[in-house]
Short mmCIF file of C-alpha atoms and ligand atoms in Angstrom, two decimals:
data_model
loop_
_atom_site.label_atom_id
_atom_site.label_comp_id
_atom_site.label_asym_id
_atom_site.label_seq_id
_atom_site.Cartn_x
_atom_site.Cartn_y
_atom_site.Cartn_z
CA MET A 1118 34.21 19.04 -73.18
CA GLU A 1119 32.89 15.66 -74.15
CA LYS A 1120 29.64 14.58 -72.51
CA LYS A 1121 30.97 11.26 -71.29
CA ILE A 1122 33.99 12.90 -69.62
CA LEU A 1123 31.75 15.37 -67.81
CA ILE A 1124 29.47 12.54 -66.64
CA GLU A 1125 32.45 10.49 -65.45
CA LYS A 1126 33.83 13.48 -63.51
CA PHE A 1127 30.39 14.00 -62.01
CA PHE A 1128 30.28 10.41 -60.74
CA GLU A 1129 33.83 10.70 -59.37
CA LYS A 1130 32.68 13.73 -57.42
CA TYR A 1131 29.23 12.74 -56.25
CA GLY A 1132 29.06 8.93 -56.55
CA ASN A 1133 25.76 6.97 -57.11
CA ARG A 1134 26.33 5.84 -60.70
CA SER A 1135 22.75 4.63 -61.00
CA LEU A 1136 21.39 8.14 -61.60
CA GLU A 1137 22.86 10.10 -64.51
CA PRO A 1138 23.13 13.89 -64.28
CA VAL A 1139 21.45 16.12 -66.88
CA LEU A 1140 23.85 18.21 -68.98
CA PHE A 1141 23.51 21.86 -70.01
CA PHE A 1142 25.73 24.39 -71.79
CA SER A 1143 25.76 28.14 -71.95
CA PRO A 1144 28.20 30.05 -74.15
CA GLY A 1145 30.34 33.09 -73.40
CA ARG A 1146 29.95 36.06 -75.71
CA VAL A 1147 32.00 38.57 -77.60
CA ASN A 1148 30.58 41.97 -78.42
CA LEU A 1149 31.42 43.04 -81.98
CA ILE A 1150 30.37 46.66 -81.48
CA GLY A 1151 28.12 48.75 -79.21
CA GLU A 1152 30.02 49.11 -75.94
CA HIS A 1153 28.69 50.73 -72.77
CA THR A 1154 25.43 51.41 -74.56
CA ASP A 1155 23.26 48.68 -73.01
CA TYR A 1156 22.61 50.41 -69.66
CA ASN A 1157 21.98 53.59 -71.64
CA GLY A 1158 19.06 52.04 -73.53
CA GLY A 1159 21.15 51.76 -76.70
CA PHE A 1160 22.16 49.26 -79.37
CA VAL A 1161 24.58 46.36 -79.01
CA PHE A 1162 25.80 43.73 -81.47
CA PRO A 1163 27.23 40.73 -79.59
CA CYS A 1164 27.48 37.07 -80.54
CA ALA A 1165 27.67 33.83 -78.58
CA LEU A 1166 30.90 31.84 -78.65
CA ASP A 1167 31.55 28.13 -78.91
CA TYR A 1168 33.34 28.47 -75.56
CA GLY A 1169 31.31 28.63 -72.37
CA THR A 1170 30.13 26.84 -69.24
CA TYR A 1171 29.08 23.20 -68.98
CA LEU A 1172 26.88 22.01 -66.15
CA ALA A 1173 26.11 18.45 -65.03
CA VAL A 1174 23.33 18.49 -62.46
CA ARG A 1175 21.14 16.03 -60.57
CA LYS A 1176 18.32 16.39 -58.06
CA THR A 1177 18.81 14.81 -54.62
CA THR A 1178 16.78 14.36 -51.47
CA SER A 1179 19.65 15.43 -49.21
CA GLY A 1180 18.28 18.92 -48.59
CA MET A 1181 21.62 20.37 -49.70
CA LEU A 1182 22.81 22.42 -52.66
CA ARG A 1183 26.30 21.16 -53.50
CA PHE A 1184 28.46 23.10 -55.94
CA SER A 1185 31.78 22.12 -57.45
CA THR A 1186 33.80 22.96 -60.54
CA LEU A 1187 36.48 21.26 -62.59
CA ASN A 1188 38.28 24.58 -62.96
CA PHE A 1189 39.66 24.75 -59.43
CA SER A 1190 39.13 23.01 -56.11
CA ASP A 1191 36.70 25.18 -54.25
CA ASP A 1192 33.56 23.25 -53.35
CA PHE A 1193 30.65 24.81 -51.54
CA SER A 1194 27.47 23.44 -49.92
CA THR A 1195 24.53 25.09 -48.31
CA ALA A 1196 21.21 23.80 -46.97
CA VAL A 1197 18.09 24.36 -49.10
CA ALA A 1198 16.32 27.50 -47.84
CA ASP A 1199 13.69 30.09 -48.78
CA SER A 1200 16.41 32.63 -49.54
CA TYR A 1201 20.18 32.73 -49.65
CA SER A 1202 22.86 35.29 -49.01
CA LYS A 1203 26.11 36.06 -50.75
CA SER A 1204 29.28 34.54 -49.32
CA GLY A 1205 32.39 36.67 -49.87
CA ASN A 1206 33.65 36.74 -53.43
CA LYS A 1207 33.08 33.07 -54.10
CA TRP A 1208 32.36 31.89 -57.65
CA THR A 1209 29.28 30.10 -56.30
CA ASN A 1210 27.56 33.46 -55.76
CA TYR A 1211 26.61 33.39 -59.46
CA PRO A 1212 24.68 30.10 -59.45
CA LEU A 1213 23.42 30.66 -55.90
CA GLY A 1214 22.18 34.14 -56.83
CA VAL A 1215 20.20 32.54 -59.66
CA ILE A 1216 18.71 29.90 -57.37
CA ASN A 1217 17.86 32.69 -54.94
CA GLU A 1218 15.97 34.48 -57.73
CA PHE A 1219 13.92 31.35 -58.43
CA ALA A 1220 13.18 31.04 -54.68
CA GLY A 1221 12.07 34.69 -54.68
CA ARG A 1222 9.55 33.81 -57.42
CA GLY A 1223 8.15 30.98 -55.28
CA ILE A 1224 9.99 28.26 -57.19
CA ARG A 1225 11.66 26.27 -54.44
CA VAL A 1226 14.75 24.48 -55.66
CA SER A 1227 15.25 21.23 -53.73
CA GLY A 1228 18.56 19.45 -53.12
CA LEU A 1229 20.96 19.51 -56.06
CA GLU A 1230 24.42 18.30 -56.97
CA LEU A 1231 26.04 20.58 -59.52
CA LEU A 1232 29.34 20.21 -61.36
CA PHE A 1233 30.49 23.09 -63.58
CA PHE A 1234 33.26 23.33 -66.13
CA GLY A 1235 34.10 26.55 -67.96
CA ASP A 1236 36.41 26.96 -70.93
CA VAL A 1237 35.85 30.68 -71.32
CA PRO A 1238 38.49 32.60 -69.33
CA ASN A 1239 37.22 34.18 -66.10
CA GLY A 1240 36.95 37.92 -65.74
CA ALA A 1241 38.26 38.53 -69.27
CA GLY A 1242 35.30 40.42 -70.70
CA LEU A 1243 33.83 37.34 -72.42
CA SER A 1244 30.90 37.00 -69.98
CA SER A 1245 31.99 34.05 -67.91
CA SER A 1246 29.59 35.38 -65.24
CA ALA A 1247 26.55 35.59 -67.49
CA SER A 1248 27.43 32.17 -68.86
CA ILE A 1249 27.38 30.50 -65.43
CA GLU A 1250 24.23 32.41 -64.45
CA ILE A 1251 22.30 31.42 -67.54
CA VAL A 1252 23.43 27.79 -67.56
CA THR A 1253 22.12 27.56 -63.98
CA ALA A 1254 18.91 29.37 -64.86
CA VAL A 1255 18.19 27.12 -67.85
CA ALA A 1256 18.91 23.99 -65.81
CA VAL A 1257 16.74 24.97 -62.81
CA ASN A 1258 13.95 26.07 -65.13
CA GLU A 1259 13.93 22.67 -66.79
CA LEU A 1260 14.52 20.43 -63.75
CA PHE A 1261 11.79 22.12 -61.71
CA ASN A 1262 9.37 22.76 -64.60
CA ALA A 1263 9.35 26.46 -63.78
CA GLY A 1264 8.11 27.34 -67.27
CA LEU A 1265 9.98 30.64 -67.61
CA SER A 1266 10.73 31.91 -71.11
CA MET A 1267 14.30 32.57 -72.23
CA LEU A 1268 13.68 36.31 -71.87
CA GLU A 1269 12.54 35.79 -68.28
CA LEU A 1270 15.63 33.68 -67.58
CA VAL A 1271 17.86 36.37 -69.08
CA LYS A 1272 16.29 39.04 -66.87
CA LEU A 1273 16.50 36.74 -63.86
CA GLY A 1274 20.23 36.19 -64.53
CA GLN A 1275 20.84 39.92 -64.82
CA ARG A 1276 18.96 40.53 -61.56
CA ALA A 1277 21.03 37.88 -59.77
CA GLU A 1278 24.17 39.68 -60.90
CA ASN A 1279 22.85 43.16 -60.01
CA VAL A 1280 21.26 42.35 -56.68
CA PHE A 1281 22.98 39.23 -55.33
CA VAL A 1282 26.51 39.56 -56.72
CA GLY A 1283 26.40 43.37 -56.62
CA MET A 1284 27.67 44.11 -60.15
CA ASN A 1285 25.38 46.64 -61.79
CA CYS A 1286 25.67 45.26 -65.35
CA GLY A 1287 23.29 45.92 -68.23
CA ILE A 1288 21.34 43.24 -70.11
CA MET A 1289 23.70 42.58 -73.04
CA ASP A 1290 25.69 39.65 -71.68
CA GLN A 1291 22.83 37.54 -70.36
CA PHE A 1292 20.84 38.30 -73.52
CA ALA A 1293 23.68 37.28 -75.83
CA VAL A 1294 24.37 34.00 -74.05
CA GLY A 1295 20.66 33.21 -73.89
CA PHE A 1296 19.69 34.13 -77.45
CA GLY A 1297 22.86 33.37 -79.44
CA LEU A 1298 22.51 31.67 -82.81
CA ASP A 1299 25.15 29.82 -84.85
CA ASP A 1300 26.99 32.17 -87.24
CA HIS A 1301 24.78 35.14 -86.30
CA ALA A 1302 25.25 38.22 -84.16
CA ILE A 1303 22.39 39.72 -82.15
CA PHE A 1304 21.34 43.23 -83.01
CA LEU A 1305 19.61 44.21 -79.78
CA ASN A 1306 17.79 47.36 -78.78
CA CYS A 1307 18.42 47.37 -75.03
CA ASP A 1308 15.53 49.74 -74.38
CA THR A 1309 12.75 47.72 -76.03
CA LEU A 1310 14.60 44.35 -75.99
CA LYS A 1311 13.58 43.84 -79.63
CA TYR A 1312 16.29 41.92 -81.43
CA GLU A 1313 17.30 40.46 -84.74
CA ASN A 1314 19.76 37.67 -85.54
CA VAL A 1315 22.04 39.01 -88.26
CA PRO A 1316 24.22 36.59 -90.28
CA VAL A 1317 27.94 37.19 -89.80
CA LYS A 1318 29.61 36.25 -93.07
CA LEU A 1319 33.31 36.80 -92.72
CA GLY A 1320 34.37 35.33 -96.09
CA ASN A 1321 38.16 35.14 -96.17
CA CYS A 1322 38.40 36.62 -92.65
CA GLU A 1323 38.03 35.27 -89.12
CA LEU A 1324 37.44 36.52 -85.60
CA ILE A 1325 40.40 36.56 -83.26
CA ILE A 1326 40.01 37.35 -79.58
CA THR A 1327 43.09 38.43 -77.66
CA ASN A 1328 43.22 38.35 -73.88
CA THR A 1329 45.40 41.05 -72.29
CA ASN A 1330 45.71 38.84 -69.22
CA LYS A 1331 45.84 42.02 -67.21
CA ARG A 1332 44.78 41.31 -63.66
CA ARG A 1333 41.26 42.47 -62.99
CA GLY A 1334 41.41 45.49 -60.75
CA LEU A 1335 38.92 48.26 -60.29
CA THR A 1336 36.64 47.24 -63.15
CA ASP A 1337 33.44 47.09 -61.11
CA SER A 1338 33.87 50.42 -59.36
CA LYS A 1339 34.94 52.18 -62.58
CA TYR A 1340 31.97 50.60 -64.35
CA ASN A 1341 29.57 51.97 -61.75
CA GLU A 1342 31.30 55.35 -61.98
CA ARG A 1343 30.64 55.46 -65.74
CA ARG A 1344 26.99 54.57 -65.15
CA GLY A 1345 26.74 57.44 -62.70
CA GLU A 1346 28.29 59.84 -65.21
CA CYS A 1347 25.74 58.84 -67.84
CA GLU A 1348 22.89 59.40 -65.39
CA LYS A 1349 24.32 62.83 -64.66
CA ALA A 1350 24.38 63.58 -68.41
CA VAL A 1351 20.71 62.59 -68.73
CA GLU A 1352 19.88 64.91 -65.84
CA LEU A 1353 21.69 67.84 -67.46
CA LEU A 1354 20.07 67.17 -70.82
CA GLN A 1355 16.57 67.58 -69.36
CA ALA A 1356 17.04 71.29 -70.12
CA TYR A 1357 17.33 70.31 -73.80
CA LYS A 1358 14.51 67.78 -73.97
CA PRO A 1359 12.83 65.26 -71.66
CA ILE A 1360 14.84 62.09 -72.26
CA ARG A 1361 14.86 58.89 -70.19
CA ASN A 1362 18.26 57.75 -71.40
CA LEU A 1363 21.15 58.94 -73.58
CA SER A 1364 20.11 56.73 -76.48
CA GLU A 1365 17.10 58.92 -77.12
CA LEU A 1366 19.54 61.36 -78.71
CA GLY A 1367 20.34 60.62 -82.34
CA PRO A 1368 23.85 61.01 -83.81
CA GLY A 1369 22.63 64.31 -85.36
CA GLU A 1370 22.13 65.77 -81.88
CA ILE A 1371 25.74 65.58 -80.66
CA SER A 1372 26.00 69.38 -80.81
CA ALA A 1373 23.34 69.60 -78.05
CA LEU A 1374 25.86 67.98 -75.73
CA ASP A 1375 28.19 70.98 -76.10
CA THR A 1376 25.39 73.38 -75.29
CA TYR A 1377 23.83 71.61 -72.35
CA ILE A 1378 26.71 69.75 -70.68
CA THR A 1379 29.46 72.08 -69.49
CA ASP A 1380 31.43 69.50 -67.50
CA PRO A 1381 33.96 68.19 -70.08
CA VAL A 1382 34.13 64.69 -68.59
CA ILE A 1383 30.37 64.16 -68.51
CA ARG A 1384 30.14 65.59 -72.04
CA LYS A 1385 32.72 63.11 -73.35
CA ARG A 1386 30.91 60.17 -71.75
CA ALA A 1387 27.64 61.20 -73.40
CA LYS A 1388 29.37 61.76 -76.73
CA HIS A 1389 30.69 58.21 -76.69
CA VAL A 1390 27.25 56.73 -76.05
CA VAL A 1391 25.48 58.79 -78.72
CA SER A 1392 28.18 58.24 -81.35
CA GLU A 1393 28.49 54.51 -80.52
CA ASN A 1394 24.78 53.97 -81.14
CA GLY A 1395 25.23 55.52 -84.58
CA ARG A 1396 28.16 53.22 -85.28
CA VAL A 1397 26.16 50.11 -84.34
CA LEU A 1398 23.35 51.06 -86.70
CA GLU A 1399 25.78 51.58 -89.55
CA ALA A 1400 27.76 48.45 -88.66
CA VAL A 1401 24.67 46.23 -88.87
CA LYS A 1402 23.75 47.77 -92.23
CA VAL A 1403 27.20 47.41 -93.81
CA LEU A 1404 27.60 43.86 -92.53
CA SER A 1405 24.43 42.81 -94.33
CA GLU A 1406 25.85 44.46 -97.47
CA ASN A 1407 29.03 42.38 -97.03
CA ASN A 1408 31.07 45.55 -96.58
CA LEU A 1409 33.54 44.18 -94.05
CA LYS A 1410 36.01 46.96 -94.71
CA ARG A 1411 33.59 49.58 -93.40
CA PHE A 1412 32.56 47.29 -90.54
CA GLY A 1413 36.23 47.15 -89.51
CA GLU A 1414 36.57 50.94 -89.68
CA LEU A 1415 33.59 51.27 -87.37
CA MET A 1416 35.16 48.79 -84.93
CA ASN A 1417 38.31 50.92 -84.95
CA GLN A 1418 36.33 54.10 -84.35
CA SER A 1419 34.49 52.41 -81.51
CA HIS A 1420 37.78 51.65 -79.77
CA ASP A 1421 39.08 55.17 -80.31
CA SER A 1422 35.91 56.57 -78.74
CA LEU A 1423 36.18 54.16 -75.79
CA MET A 1424 39.76 55.28 -75.30
CA GLU A 1425 39.35 59.05 -75.75
CA ASP A 1426 35.83 59.80 -74.62
CA TYR A 1427 34.72 56.96 -72.37
CA GLU A 1428 38.23 56.28 -71.01
CA VAL A 1429 37.77 52.59 -70.29
CA THR A 1430 40.68 51.09 -72.24
CA GLY A 1431 44.12 51.32 -70.60
CA MET A 1432 47.64 50.65 -71.78
CA GLU A 1433 47.26 46.91 -72.35
CA LEU A 1434 44.13 47.08 -74.53
CA ASP A 1435 45.49 50.08 -76.44
CA THR A 1436 48.77 48.30 -77.12
CA LEU A 1437 46.94 45.29 -78.58
CA VAL A 1438 44.69 47.49 -80.70
CA TYR A 1439 47.19 50.03 -82.01
CA GLU A 1440 49.98 47.50 -82.59
CA GLY A 1441 47.43 45.15 -84.14
CA ARG A 1442 46.28 47.77 -86.61
CA LYS A 1443 49.82 48.03 -88.02
CA LEU A 1444 49.77 44.38 -89.11
CA PRO A 1445 48.77 43.12 -92.56
CA GLY A 1446 45.27 41.70 -93.03
CA VAL A 1447 43.72 43.41 -90.00
CA ILE A 1448 40.24 44.66 -90.99
CA GLY A 1449 39.26 46.07 -87.59
CA THR A 1450 40.20 45.68 -83.94
CA ARG A 1451 38.74 46.98 -80.69
CA MET A 1452 38.31 46.24 -77.00
CA THR A 1453 35.24 44.18 -76.10
CA GLY A 1454 33.23 44.07 -72.86
CA ALA A 1455 33.57 46.44 -69.92
CA GLY A 1456 37.21 47.33 -70.62
CA PHE A 1457 40.08 48.29 -68.28
CA GLY A 1458 41.61 44.91 -69.19
CA GLY A 1459 39.98 41.81 -70.62
CA CYS A 1460 39.99 41.17 -74.34
CA THR A 1461 40.10 42.71 -77.77
CA VAL A 1462 38.18 41.38 -80.76
CA SER A 1463 39.69 41.60 -84.22
CA ILE A 1464 38.63 40.70 -87.73
CA VAL A 1465 41.67 39.40 -89.56
CA GLU A 1466 42.20 37.91 -93.02
CA LYS A 1467 42.68 34.15 -92.60
CA GLU A 1468 45.93 34.09 -94.54
CA HIS A 1469 47.40 36.62 -92.09
CA ALA A 1470 45.93 35.14 -88.89
CA ALA A 1471 48.94 33.05 -87.83
CA ALA A 1472 51.36 35.95 -88.40
CA PHE A 1473 49.00 38.31 -86.54
CA ILE A 1474 49.04 36.03 -83.52
CA GLU A 1475 52.77 35.57 -83.56
CA THR A 1476 53.81 39.17 -84.17
CA LEU A 1477 51.24 40.78 -81.92
CA GLY A 1478 52.02 38.30 -79.14
CA THR A 1479 55.72 39.21 -79.27
CA THR A 1480 55.20 42.97 -79.48
CA TYR A 1481 52.62 42.94 -76.67
CA THR A 1482 54.94 41.03 -74.35
CA GLU A 1483 57.84 43.38 -75.16
CA LYS A 1484 55.73 46.43 -74.39
CA THR A 1485 53.77 45.23 -71.36
CA GLY A 1486 55.66 42.31 -69.86
CA LEU A 1487 52.45 40.24 -70.10
CA LYS A 1488 51.78 37.15 -72.20
CA PRO A 1489 48.53 37.39 -74.14
CA ASP A 1490 46.23 34.49 -75.05
CA PHE A 1491 44.61 34.20 -78.45
CA TYR A 1492 41.31 32.46 -79.25
CA ARG A 1493 39.90 31.71 -82.68
CA PRO A 1494 36.21 31.13 -81.85
CA ARG A 1495 33.24 30.14 -83.91
CA ILE A 1496 29.96 31.95 -83.35
CA GLY A 1497 27.75 29.46 -81.55
CA ASN A 1498 24.25 28.90 -80.18
CA GLY A 1499 22.69 30.21 -76.97
CA ALA A 1500 22.18 28.27 -73.74
CA GLY A 1501 20.29 24.98 -73.57
CA ARG A 1502 20.33 21.31 -72.77
CA LEU A 1503 23.25 19.39 -74.21
C1 GLA B 1999 29.95 44.45 -69.20
C2 GLA B 1999 28.49 44.47 -68.73
C3 GLA B 1999 27.54 44.69 -69.91
C4 GLA B 1999 27.95 45.90 -70.74
C5 GLA B 1999 29.45 45.85 -71.07
C6 GLA B 1999 29.94 47.11 -71.74
O1 GLA B 1999 30.17 43.34 -70.01
O2 GLA B 1999 28.16 43.26 -68.09
O3 GLA B 1999 26.23 44.82 -69.44
O4 GLA B 1999 27.62 47.08 -70.09
O5 GLA B 1999 30.24 45.64 -69.91
O6 GLA B 1999 29.38 47.25 -73.00
#
């Protein structure tokens, strides 16, 4: 989105051309590997995209918070207050939840006019929610001189989503969209929040994201169910050793799961988390050695584990992944994000990318009746002023 178009749309919406809005951008993210590990204190390896959420915003003296978006016509206004409450399933709960968090920290946000535009698909596992939260957080922080660090804004965004919106997500998404760096992925330890930007050199390959376009269904409740199962596993493993989270078990300790967890479902969930952490560690190492082939194998194993042990894939994601793997030039392909629908991420040789998109698109539609979307993103920077 070009700056001048966004500004023009802002004036069309809110008038008063004498006062220009300030512009911000926050990316979406794709996770390369390390799925369902963040809320287990484990490792993740996401990167920010060059798609995301734009925000044009201006302070007013009207005593109102006015929200609108170019994506659909669903405006919302509410009077400035000391605290706010959620209204239904409206998209504005994300920015309002963030403003509510600032209010809770004693930072009173006065009247605002906000215009959003997102070019990352909603509810597709590419963190459209974190993107809108963090773009709001960065903007409010700057406009009201709140002085919070990026890490504080990331935590504030996660809290808005957990407490205000009611989705019990981990820290990965907000962290990735806050701390992204051009052409780098973020190797993050979700327990300590120590991170490293690792260069992603794909050589003759590129990233392709494929959207199943499966309608979002029970994702949130299934997500919370998986979290509960992991907590149960930690409880059972206390008889083995006093751990706070599943990521305190190393890949060499998988056999302990058989001994201490008799419930086969809980055991499988724990096995995914412990083995996935091992895969992230190896993936980061082989990527820095330019061993893309091994990186791709680890992506494939990650998907298999999410399908068999964590059971968060589903027919649409599995069709994309297993049909995709049959095509020439595919180095690795897996689901990304929470699962149950959403997107896959694939590393594909550039010379085979167009054929991959065409053939996989046709096969997927034949098998599922759905039309997929394909994106060929660049890895971009984290949130900030435009
Ligand atoms: C969603 C959540 C993240 C993370 C992933 C799964 O994207 O928001 O915190 O748990 O699912 O890896």
